[in-house]
PDB file of C-alpha atoms and ligand atoms in Angstrom:
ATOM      1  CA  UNK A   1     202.228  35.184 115.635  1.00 58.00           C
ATOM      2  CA  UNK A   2     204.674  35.876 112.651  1.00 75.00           C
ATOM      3  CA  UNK A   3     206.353  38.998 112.472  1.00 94.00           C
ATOM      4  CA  UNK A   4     205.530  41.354 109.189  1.00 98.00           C
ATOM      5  CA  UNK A   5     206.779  44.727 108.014  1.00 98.00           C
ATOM      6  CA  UNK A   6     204.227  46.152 105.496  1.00 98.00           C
ATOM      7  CA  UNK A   7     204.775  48.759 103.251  1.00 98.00           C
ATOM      8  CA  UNK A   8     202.871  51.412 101.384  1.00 98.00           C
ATOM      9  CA  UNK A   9     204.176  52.761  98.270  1.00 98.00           C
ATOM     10  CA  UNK A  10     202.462  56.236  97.121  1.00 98.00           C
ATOM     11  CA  UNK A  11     203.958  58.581  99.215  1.00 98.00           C
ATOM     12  CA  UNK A  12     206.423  56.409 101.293  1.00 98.00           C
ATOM     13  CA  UNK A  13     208.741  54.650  99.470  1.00 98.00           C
ATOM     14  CA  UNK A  14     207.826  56.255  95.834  1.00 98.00           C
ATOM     15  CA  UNK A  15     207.306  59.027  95.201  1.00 98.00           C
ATOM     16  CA  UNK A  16     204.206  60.053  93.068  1.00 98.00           C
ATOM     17  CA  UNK A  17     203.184  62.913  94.382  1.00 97.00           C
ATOM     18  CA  UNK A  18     206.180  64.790  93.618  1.00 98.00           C
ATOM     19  CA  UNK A  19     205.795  63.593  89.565  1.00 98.00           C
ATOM     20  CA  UNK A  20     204.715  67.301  87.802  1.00 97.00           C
ATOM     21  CA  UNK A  21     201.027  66.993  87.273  1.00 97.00           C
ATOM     22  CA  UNK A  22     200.540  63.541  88.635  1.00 96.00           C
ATOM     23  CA  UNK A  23     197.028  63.683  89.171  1.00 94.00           C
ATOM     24  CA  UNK A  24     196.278  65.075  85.414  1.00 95.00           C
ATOM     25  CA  UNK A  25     197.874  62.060  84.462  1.00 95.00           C
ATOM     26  CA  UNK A  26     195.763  59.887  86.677  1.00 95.00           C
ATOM     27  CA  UNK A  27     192.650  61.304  85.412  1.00 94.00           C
ATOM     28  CA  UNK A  28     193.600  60.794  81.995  1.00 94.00           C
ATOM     29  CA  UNK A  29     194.272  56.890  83.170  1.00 95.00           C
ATOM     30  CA  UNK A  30     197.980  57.134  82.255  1.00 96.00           C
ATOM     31  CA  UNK A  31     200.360  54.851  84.992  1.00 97.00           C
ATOM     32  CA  UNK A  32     203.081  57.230  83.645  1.00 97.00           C
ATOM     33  CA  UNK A  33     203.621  58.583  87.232  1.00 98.00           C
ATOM     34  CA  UNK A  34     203.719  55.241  88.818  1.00 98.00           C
ATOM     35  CA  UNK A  35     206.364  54.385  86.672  1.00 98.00           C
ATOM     36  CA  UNK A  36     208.572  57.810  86.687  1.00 98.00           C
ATOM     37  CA  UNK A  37     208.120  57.968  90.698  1.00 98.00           C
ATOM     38  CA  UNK A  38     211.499  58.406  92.144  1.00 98.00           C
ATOM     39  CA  UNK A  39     212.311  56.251  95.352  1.00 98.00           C
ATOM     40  CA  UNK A  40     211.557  58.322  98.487  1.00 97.00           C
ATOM     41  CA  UNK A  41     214.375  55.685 100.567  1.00 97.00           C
ATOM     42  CA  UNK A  42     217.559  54.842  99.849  1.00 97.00           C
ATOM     43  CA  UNK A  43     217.130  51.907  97.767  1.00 97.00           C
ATOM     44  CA  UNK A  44     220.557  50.170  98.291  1.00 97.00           C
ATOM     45  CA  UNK A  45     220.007  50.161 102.439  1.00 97.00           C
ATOM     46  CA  UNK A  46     216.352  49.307 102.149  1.00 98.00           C
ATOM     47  CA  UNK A  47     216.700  46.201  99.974  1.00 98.00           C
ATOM     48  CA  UNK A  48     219.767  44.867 102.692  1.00 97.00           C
ATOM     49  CA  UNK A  49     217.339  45.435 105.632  1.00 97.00           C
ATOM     50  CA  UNK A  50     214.961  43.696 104.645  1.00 98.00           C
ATOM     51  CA  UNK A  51     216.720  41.020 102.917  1.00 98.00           C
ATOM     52  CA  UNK A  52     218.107  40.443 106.666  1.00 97.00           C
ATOM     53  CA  UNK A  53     214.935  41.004 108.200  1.00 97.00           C
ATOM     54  CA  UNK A  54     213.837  38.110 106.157  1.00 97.00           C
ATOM     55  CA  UNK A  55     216.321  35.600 106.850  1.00 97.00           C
ATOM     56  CA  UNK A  56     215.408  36.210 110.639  1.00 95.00           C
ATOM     57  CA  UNK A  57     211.958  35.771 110.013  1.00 96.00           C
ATOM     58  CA  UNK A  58     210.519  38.568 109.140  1.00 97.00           C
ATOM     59  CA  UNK A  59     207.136  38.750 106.585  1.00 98.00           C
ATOM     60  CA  UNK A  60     207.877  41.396 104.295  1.00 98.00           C
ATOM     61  CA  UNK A  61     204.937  43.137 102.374  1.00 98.00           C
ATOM     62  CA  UNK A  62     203.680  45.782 100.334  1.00 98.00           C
ATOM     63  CA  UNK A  63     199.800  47.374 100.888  1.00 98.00           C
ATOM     64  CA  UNK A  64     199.352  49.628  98.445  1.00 98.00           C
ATOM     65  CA  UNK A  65     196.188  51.413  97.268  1.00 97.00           C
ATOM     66  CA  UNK A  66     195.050  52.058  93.484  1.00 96.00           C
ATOM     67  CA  UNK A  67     193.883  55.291  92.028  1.00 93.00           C
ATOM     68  CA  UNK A  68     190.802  56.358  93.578  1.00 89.00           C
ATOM     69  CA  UNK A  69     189.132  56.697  90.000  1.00 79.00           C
ATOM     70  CA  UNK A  70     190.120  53.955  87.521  1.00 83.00           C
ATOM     71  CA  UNK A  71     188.419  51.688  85.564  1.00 91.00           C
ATOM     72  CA  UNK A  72     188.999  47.888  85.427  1.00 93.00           C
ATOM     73  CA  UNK A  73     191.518  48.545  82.875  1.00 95.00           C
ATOM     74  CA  UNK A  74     193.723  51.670  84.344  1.00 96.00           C
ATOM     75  CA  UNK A  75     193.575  49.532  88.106  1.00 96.00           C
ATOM     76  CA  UNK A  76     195.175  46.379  86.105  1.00 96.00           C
ATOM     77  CA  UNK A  77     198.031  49.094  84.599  1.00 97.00           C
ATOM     78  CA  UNK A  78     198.606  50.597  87.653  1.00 97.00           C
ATOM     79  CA  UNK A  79     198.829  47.274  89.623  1.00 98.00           C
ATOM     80  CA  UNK A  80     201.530  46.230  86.327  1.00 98.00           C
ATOM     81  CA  UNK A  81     203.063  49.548  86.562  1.00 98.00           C
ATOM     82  CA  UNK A  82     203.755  49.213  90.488  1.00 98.00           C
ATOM     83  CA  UNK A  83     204.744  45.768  90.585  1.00 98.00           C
ATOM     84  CA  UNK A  84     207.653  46.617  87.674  1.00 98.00           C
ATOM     85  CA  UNK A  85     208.647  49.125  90.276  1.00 98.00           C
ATOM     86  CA  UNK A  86     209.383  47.331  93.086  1.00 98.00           C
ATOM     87  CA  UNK A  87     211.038  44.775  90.342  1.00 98.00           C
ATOM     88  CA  UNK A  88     213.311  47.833  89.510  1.00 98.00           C
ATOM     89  CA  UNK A  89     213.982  49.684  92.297  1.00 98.00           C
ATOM     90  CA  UNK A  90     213.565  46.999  94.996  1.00 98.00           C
ATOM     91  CA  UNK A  91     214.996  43.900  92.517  1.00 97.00           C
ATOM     92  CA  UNK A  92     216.737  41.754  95.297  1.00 97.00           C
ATOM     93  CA  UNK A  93     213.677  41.691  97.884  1.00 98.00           C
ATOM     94  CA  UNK A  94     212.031  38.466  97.262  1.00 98.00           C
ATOM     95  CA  UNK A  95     208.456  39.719  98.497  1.00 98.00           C
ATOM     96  CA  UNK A  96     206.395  37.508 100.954  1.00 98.00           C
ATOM     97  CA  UNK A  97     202.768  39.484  99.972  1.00 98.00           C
ATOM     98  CA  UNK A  98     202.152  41.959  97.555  1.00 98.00           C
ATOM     99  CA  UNK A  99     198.444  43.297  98.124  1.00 98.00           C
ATOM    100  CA  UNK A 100     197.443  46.077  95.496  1.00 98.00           C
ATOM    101  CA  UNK A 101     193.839  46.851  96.429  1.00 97.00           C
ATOM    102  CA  UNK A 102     190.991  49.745  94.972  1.00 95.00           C
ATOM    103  CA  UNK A 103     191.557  53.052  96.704  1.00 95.00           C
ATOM    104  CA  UNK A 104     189.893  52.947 100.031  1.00 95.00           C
ATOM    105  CA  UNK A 105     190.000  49.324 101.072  1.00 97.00           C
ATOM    106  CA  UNK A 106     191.382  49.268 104.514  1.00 97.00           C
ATOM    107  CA  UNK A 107     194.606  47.868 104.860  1.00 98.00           C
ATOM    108  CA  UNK A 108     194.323  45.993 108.287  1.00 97.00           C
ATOM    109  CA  UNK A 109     191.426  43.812 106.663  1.00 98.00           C
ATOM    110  CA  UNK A 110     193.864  42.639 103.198  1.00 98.00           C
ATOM    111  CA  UNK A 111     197.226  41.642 104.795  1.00 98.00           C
ATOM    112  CA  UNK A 112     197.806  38.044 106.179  1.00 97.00           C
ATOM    113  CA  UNK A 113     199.346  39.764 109.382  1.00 97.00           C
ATOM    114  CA  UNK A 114     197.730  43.056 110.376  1.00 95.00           C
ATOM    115  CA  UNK A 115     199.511  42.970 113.819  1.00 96.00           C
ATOM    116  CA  UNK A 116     202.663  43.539 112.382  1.00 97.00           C
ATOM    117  CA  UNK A 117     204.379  46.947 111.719  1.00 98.00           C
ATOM    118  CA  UNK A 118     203.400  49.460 108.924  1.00 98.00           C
ATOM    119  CA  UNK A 119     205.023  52.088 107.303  1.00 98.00           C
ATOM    120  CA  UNK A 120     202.721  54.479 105.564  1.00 98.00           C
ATOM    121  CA  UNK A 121     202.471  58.446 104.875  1.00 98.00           C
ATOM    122  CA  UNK A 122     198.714  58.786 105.169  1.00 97.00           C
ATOM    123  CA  UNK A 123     197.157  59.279 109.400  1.00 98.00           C
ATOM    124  CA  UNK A 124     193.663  57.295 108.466  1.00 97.00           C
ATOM    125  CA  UNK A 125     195.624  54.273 107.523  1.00 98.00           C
ATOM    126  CA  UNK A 126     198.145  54.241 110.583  1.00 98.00           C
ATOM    127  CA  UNK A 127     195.284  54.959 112.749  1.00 98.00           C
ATOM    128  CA  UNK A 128     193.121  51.884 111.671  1.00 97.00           C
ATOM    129  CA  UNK A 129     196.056  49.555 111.460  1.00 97.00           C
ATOM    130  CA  UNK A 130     195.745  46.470 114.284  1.00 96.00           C
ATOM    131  CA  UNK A 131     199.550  46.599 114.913  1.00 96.00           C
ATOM    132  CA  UNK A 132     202.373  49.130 114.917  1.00 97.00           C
ATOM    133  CA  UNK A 133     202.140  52.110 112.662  1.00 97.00           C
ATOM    134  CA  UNK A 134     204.868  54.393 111.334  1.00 98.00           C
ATOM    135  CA  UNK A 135     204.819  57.419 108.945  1.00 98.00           C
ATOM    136  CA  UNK A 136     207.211  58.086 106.723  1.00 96.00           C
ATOM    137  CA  UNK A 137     210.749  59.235 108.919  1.00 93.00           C
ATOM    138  CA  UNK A 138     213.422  57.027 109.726  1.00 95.00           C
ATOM    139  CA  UNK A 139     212.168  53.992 108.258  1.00 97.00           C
ATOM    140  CA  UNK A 140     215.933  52.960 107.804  1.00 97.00           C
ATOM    141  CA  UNK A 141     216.562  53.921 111.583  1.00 97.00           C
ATOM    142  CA  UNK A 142     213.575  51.996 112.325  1.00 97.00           C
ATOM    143  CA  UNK A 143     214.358  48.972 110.287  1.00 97.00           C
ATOM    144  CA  UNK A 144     217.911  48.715 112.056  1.00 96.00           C
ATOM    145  CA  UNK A 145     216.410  48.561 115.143  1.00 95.00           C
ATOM    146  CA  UNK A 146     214.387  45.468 114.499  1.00 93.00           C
ATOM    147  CA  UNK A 147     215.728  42.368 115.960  1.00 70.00           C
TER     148      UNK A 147
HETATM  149 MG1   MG B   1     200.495  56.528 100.572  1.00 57.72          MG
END
């Protein structure tokens, strides 16, 4: 069994929810907010982690939900719009899986290895994940601590 760290992004490592008016401008299908969301994580220590993690052995994804009203068109900007910001703010991680999936879909059933360990800010989603689920604190602390 390979071990994976997974990722969310809205509300754990980027933060959209703390964009003024955020959800106007998903209504309106603007990806502004995806783009403008400042990093919730220290960028710099995040991007060593898991480059180490990696060279150990370590699958490193990101399972990350679209907005929970878009049309075909708005769900293929925001998926642009969030890959451009893990190209920005997370440029050295050479990801092993990005899955960007419609608002709902449960993560557990979309990741090559749902028995691994995921970091995510919303209760539903660490309660239905198969493996080990984190919120949002000490992800750093928690990263270090892998081996
Ligand atoms: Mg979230």
């Amino acid at each position: 069994m390979k071990n994976a760290i997974y990722f969310d992004m809205d509300g754990t490592i980027a933060n959209l929810y703390g964009v003024e008016n955020w959800l106007d401008y998903l209504i309106a299908s603007d990806p502004t907010p995806y783009k403008v969301a400042q990093p919730l994580v220290n960028m710099n220590s995040l991007a060593r982690l898991l480059n180490r993690l990696q060279a150990e052995g370590w699958h490193i994804g990101i399972v990350s939900w679209l907005s929970k009203s878009g049309t075909a068109e708005y769900n293929e900007a925001v998926t642009a719009t969030k890959v451009e910001w893990l190209n920005r703010h997370l440029h050295s991680v050479n990801w092993n899986e990005v899955v960007i999936v419609p608002y709902g879909t449960p993560k557990q059933e979309v990741v090559q290895f749902a028995t691994g360990i995921l970091f995510d800010d919303e209760i539903p989603n660490r309660n239905n994940w198969t493996g080990t689920a984190y919120d949002v604190q000490n992800i750093i602390e928690i990263l270090k601590g892998l081996r």
